[in-house]
Coordinates of N, CA, C and O in Angstrom, one line a residue:
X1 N 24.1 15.8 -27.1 CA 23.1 15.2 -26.2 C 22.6 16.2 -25.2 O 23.4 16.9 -24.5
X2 N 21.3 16.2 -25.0 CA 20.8 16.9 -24.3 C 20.6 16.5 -22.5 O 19.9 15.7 -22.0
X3 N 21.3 17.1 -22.0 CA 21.1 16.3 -20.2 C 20.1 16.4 -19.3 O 19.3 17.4 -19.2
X4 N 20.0 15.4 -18.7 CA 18.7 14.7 -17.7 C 18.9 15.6 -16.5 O 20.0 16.0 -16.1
X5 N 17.6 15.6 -16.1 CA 17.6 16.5 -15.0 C 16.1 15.7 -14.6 O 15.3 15.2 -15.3
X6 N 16.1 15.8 -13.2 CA 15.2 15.5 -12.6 C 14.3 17.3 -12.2 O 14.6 18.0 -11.2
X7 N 13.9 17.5 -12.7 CA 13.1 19.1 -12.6 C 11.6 19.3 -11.5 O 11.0 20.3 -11.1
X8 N 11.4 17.8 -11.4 CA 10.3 18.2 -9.9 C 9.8 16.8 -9.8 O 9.9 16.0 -10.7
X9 N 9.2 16.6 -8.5 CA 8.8 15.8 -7.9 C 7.2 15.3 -7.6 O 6.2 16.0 -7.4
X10 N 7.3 14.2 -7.7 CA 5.6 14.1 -7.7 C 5.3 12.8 -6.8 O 6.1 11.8 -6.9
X11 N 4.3 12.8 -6.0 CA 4.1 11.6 -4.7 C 3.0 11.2 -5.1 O 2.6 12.1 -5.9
X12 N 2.1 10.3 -5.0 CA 0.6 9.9 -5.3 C 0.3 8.5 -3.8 O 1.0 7.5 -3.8
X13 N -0.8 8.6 -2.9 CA -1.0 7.6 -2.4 C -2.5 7.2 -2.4 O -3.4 8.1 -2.3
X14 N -2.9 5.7 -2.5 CA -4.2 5.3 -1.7 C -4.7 6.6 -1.5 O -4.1 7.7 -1.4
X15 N -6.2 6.3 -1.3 CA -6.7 7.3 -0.3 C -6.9 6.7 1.3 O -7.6 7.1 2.3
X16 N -6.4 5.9 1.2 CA -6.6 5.0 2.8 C -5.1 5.0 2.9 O -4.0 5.1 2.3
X17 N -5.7 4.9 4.1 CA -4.0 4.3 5.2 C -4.6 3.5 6.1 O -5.9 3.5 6.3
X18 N -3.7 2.5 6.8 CA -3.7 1.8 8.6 C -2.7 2.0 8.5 O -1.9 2.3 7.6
X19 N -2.5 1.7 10.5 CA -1.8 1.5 11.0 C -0.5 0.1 10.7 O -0.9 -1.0 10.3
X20 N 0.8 0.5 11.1 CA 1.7 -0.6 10.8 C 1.0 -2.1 12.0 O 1.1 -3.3 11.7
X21 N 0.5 -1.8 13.1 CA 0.3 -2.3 13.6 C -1.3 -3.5 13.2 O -1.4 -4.7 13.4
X22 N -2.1 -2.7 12.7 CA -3.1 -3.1 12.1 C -3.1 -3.9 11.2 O -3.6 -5.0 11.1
X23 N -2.2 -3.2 10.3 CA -1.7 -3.9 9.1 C -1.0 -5.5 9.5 O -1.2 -6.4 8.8
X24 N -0.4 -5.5 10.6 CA 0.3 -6.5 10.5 C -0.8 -7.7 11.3 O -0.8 -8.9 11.0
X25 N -1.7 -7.1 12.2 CA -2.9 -7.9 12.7 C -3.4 -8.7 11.3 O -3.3 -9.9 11.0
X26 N -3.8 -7.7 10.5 CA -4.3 -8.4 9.2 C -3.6 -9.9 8.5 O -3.9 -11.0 8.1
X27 N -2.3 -9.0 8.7 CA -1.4 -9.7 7.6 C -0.7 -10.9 8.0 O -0.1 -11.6 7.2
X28 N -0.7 -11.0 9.6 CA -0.2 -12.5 10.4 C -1.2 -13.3 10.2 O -1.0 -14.5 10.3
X29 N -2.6 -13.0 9.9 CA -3.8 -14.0 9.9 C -3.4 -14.9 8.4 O -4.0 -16.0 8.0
X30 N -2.8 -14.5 7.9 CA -2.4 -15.4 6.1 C -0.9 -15.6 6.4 O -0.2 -16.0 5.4
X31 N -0.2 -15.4 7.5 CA 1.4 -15.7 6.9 C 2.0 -16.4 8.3 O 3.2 -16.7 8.5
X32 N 0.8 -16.5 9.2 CA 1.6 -17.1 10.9 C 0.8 -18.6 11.4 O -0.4 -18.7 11.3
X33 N 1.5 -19.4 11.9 CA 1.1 -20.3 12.0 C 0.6 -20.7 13.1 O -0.4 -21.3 13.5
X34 N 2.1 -20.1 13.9 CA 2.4 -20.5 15.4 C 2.1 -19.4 16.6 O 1.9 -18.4 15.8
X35 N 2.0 -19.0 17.6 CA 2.6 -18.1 18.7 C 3.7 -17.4 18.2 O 3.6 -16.2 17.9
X36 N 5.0 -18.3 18.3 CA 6.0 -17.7 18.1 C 6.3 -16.9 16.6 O 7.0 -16.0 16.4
X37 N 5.5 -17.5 15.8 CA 5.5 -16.4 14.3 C 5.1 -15.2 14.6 O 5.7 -14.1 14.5
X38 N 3.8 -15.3 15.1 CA 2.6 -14.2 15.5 C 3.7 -13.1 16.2 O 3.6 -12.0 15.7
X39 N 4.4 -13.2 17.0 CA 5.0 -12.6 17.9 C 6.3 -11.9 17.3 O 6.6 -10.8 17.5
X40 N 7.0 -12.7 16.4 CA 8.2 -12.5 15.5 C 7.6 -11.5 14.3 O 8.2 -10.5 13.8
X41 N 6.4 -12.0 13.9 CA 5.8 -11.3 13.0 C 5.7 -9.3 13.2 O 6.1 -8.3 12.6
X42 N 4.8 -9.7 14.7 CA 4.4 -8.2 14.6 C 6.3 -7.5 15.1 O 6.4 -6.3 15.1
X43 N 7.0 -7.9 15.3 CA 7.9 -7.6 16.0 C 8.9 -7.0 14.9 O 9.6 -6.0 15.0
X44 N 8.7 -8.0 13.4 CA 9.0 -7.1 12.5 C 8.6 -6.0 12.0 O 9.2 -5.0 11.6
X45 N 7.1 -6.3 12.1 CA 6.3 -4.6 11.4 C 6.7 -4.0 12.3 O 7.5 -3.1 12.0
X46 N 6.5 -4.0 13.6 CA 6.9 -2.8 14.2 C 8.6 -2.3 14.3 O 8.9 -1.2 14.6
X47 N 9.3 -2.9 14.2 CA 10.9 -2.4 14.0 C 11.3 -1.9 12.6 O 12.4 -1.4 12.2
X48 N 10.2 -2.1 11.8 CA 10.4 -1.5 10.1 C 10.5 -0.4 10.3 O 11.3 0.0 9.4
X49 N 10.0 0.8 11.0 CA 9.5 2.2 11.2 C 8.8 2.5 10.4 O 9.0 3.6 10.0
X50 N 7.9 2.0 10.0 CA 6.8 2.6 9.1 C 5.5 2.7 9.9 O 5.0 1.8 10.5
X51 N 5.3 3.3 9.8 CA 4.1 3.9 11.1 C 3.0 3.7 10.4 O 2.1 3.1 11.1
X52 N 2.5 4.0 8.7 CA 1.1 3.9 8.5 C 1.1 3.5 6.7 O 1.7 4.2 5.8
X53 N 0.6 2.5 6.4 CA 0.4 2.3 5.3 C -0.4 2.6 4.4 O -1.3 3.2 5.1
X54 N -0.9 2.7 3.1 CA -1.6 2.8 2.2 C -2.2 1.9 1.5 O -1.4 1.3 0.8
X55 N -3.0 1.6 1.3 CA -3.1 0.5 0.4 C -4.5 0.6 -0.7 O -5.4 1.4 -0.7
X56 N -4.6 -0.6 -1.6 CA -5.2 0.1 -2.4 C -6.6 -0.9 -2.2 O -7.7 -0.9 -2.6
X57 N -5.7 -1.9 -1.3 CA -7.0 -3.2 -0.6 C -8.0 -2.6 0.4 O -9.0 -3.1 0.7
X58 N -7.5 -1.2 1.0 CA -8.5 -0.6 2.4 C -9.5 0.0 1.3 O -9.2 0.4 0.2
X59 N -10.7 -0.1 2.1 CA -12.0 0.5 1.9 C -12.0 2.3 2.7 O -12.1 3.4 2.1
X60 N -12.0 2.1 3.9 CA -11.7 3.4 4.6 C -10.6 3.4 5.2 O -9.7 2.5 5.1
X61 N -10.3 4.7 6.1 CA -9.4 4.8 6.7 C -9.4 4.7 8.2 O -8.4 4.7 8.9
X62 N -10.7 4.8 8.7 CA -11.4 4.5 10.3 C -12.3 3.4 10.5 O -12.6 2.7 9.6
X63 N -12.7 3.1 11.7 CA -13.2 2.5 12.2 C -12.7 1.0 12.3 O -11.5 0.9 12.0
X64 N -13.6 -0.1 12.7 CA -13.2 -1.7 12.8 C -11.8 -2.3 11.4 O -11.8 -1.8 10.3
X65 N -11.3 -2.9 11.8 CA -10.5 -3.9 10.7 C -11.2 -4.8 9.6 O -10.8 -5.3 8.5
X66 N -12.4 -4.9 10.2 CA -13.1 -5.3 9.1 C -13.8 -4.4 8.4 O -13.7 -4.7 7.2
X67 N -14.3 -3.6 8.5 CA -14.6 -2.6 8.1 C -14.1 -1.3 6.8 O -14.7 -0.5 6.1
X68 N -12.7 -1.9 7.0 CA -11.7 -1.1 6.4 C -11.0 -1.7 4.9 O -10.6 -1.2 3.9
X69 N -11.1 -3.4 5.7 CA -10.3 -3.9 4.7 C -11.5 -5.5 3.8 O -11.0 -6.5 3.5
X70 N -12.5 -5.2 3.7 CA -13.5 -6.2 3.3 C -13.0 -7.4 2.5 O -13.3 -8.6 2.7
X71 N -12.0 -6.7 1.4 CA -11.2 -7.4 0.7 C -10.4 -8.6 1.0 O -9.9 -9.4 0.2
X72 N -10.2 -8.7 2.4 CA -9.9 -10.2 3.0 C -10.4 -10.4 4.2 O -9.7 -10.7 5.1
X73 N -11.5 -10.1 4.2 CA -12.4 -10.7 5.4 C -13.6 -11.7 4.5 O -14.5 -12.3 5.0
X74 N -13.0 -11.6 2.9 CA -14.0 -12.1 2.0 C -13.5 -13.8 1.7 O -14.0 -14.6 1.0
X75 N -12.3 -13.7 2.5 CA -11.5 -14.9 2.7 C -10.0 -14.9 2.4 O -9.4 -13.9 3.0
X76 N -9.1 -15.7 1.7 CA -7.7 -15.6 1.3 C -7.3 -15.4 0.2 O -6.9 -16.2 -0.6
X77 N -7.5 -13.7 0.2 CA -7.2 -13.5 -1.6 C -5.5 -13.9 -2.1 O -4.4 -13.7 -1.5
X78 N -5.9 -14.3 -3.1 CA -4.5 -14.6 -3.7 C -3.5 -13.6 -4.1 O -3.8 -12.4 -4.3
X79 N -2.4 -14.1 -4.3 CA -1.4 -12.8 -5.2 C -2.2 -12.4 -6.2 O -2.5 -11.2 -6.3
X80 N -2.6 -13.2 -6.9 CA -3.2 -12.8 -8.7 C -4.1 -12.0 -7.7 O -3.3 -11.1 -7.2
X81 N -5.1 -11.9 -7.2 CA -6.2 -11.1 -6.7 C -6.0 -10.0 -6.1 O -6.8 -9.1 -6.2
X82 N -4.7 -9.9 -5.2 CA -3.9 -8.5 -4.7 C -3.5 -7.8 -5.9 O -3.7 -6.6 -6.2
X83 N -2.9 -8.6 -6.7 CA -2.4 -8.0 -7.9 C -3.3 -7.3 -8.7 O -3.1 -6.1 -8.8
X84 N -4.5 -7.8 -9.3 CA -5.4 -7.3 -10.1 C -6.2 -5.9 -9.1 O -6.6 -4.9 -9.7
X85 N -6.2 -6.0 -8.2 CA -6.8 -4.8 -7.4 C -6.0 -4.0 -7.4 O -6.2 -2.8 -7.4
X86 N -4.7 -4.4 -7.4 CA -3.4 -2.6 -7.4 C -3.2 -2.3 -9.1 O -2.7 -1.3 -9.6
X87 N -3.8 -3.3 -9.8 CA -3.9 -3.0 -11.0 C -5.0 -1.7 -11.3 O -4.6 -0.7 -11.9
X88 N -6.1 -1.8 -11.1 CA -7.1 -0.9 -11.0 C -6.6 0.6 -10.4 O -7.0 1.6 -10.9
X89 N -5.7 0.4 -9.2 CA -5.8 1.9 -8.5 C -4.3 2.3 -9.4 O -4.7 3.3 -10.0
X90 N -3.0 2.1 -9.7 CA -2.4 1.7 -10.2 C -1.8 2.9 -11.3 O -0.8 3.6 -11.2
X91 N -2.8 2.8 -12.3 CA -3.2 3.7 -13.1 C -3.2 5.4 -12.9 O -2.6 6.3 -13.4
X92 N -4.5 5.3 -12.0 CA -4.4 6.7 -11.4 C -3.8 7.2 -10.7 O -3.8 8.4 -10.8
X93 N -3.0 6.5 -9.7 CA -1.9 6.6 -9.0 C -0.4 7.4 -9.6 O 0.4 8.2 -9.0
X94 N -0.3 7.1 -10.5 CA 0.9 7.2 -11.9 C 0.3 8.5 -12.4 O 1.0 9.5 -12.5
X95 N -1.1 8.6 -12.7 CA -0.9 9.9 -13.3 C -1.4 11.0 -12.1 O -1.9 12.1 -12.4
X96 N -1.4 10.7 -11.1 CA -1.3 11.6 -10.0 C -0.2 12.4 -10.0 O 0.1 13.6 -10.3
X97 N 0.4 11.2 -9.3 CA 2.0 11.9 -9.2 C 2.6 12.3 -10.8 O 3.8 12.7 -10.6
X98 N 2.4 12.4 -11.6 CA 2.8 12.6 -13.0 C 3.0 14.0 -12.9 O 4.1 14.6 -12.9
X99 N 1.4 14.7 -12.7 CA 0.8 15.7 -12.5 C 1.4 16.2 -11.7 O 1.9 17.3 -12.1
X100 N 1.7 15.9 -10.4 CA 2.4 16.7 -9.5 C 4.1 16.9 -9.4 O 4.8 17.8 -8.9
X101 N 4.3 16.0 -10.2 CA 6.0 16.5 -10.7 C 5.7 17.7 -11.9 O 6.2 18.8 -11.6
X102 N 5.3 17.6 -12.6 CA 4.8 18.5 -13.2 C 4.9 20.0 -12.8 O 5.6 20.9 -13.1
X103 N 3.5 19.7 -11.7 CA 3.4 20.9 -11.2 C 4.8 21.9 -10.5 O 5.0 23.1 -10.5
X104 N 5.5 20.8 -10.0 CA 6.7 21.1 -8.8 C 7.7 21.6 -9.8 O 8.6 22.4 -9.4
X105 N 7.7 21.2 -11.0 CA 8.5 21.7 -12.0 C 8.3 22.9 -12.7 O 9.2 23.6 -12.9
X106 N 7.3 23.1 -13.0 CA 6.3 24.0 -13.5 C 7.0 23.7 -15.1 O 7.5 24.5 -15.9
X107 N 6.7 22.6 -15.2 CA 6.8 22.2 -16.9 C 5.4 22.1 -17.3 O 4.5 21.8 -16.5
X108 N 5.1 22.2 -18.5 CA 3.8 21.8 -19.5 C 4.1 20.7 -20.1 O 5.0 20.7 -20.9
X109 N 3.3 19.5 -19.9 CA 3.1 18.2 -20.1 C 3.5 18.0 -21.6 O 3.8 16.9 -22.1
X110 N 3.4 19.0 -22.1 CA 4.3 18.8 -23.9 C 5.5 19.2 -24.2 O 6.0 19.3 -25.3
X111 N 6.0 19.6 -22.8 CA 7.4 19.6 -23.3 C 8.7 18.0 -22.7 O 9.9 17.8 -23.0
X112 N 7.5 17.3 -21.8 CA 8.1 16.2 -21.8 C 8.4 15.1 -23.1 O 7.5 14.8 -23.9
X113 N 9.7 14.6 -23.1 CA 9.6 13.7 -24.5 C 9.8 12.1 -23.9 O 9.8 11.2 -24.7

């Protein structure tokens, strides 16, 4: 048997980011009811330590919140509708980072089996 080796590394993101904070502005408008959610809410994004997200729902990476994220200022997209949109980016995402393990290995894509 021939042994596994992880031989390089490969990362792939969105080409957008926001802020955790941003993100969570967005993301309490579909998941908070009350004050006290709103407040508990951002209180988690911000104790997660994740400083900036990716996603494959932002349009840019600057300017207004609407601006950035059109995709639910178009109203309350559904799972299925989040879903089918990371389906789309998804793809190239995968063979990004493919490529870049690759590279980091300096293997040729035909010697993977």
């Amino acid at each position: 048997m021939v042994p596994m080796v992880i031989a390089g590394i490969g990362t792939a993101n969105p080409p957008h980011r926001i802020t955790s904070a941003d993100a969570a502005e967005i993301a309490q408008k579909f998941s908070c009811e009350t004050p006290a959610q709103r407040r508990m809410f951002h209180t988690m994004y911000r104790r997660s330590g994740v400083e900036t997200r990716h996603s494959v729902l932002l349009e840019a990476s600057g300017g207004s919140l609407e601006a950035r994220q059109s995709f639910f200022a178009e109203g309350e997209p559904t799972t299925r509708d989040r879903m089918r949109r990371y389906e789309d980016g998804a793809g190239p995402l995968a063979a990004s980072a493919a490529r870049a393990a690759l590279r980091d290995a300096a293997i040729a894509p035909t010697r993977v089996t």
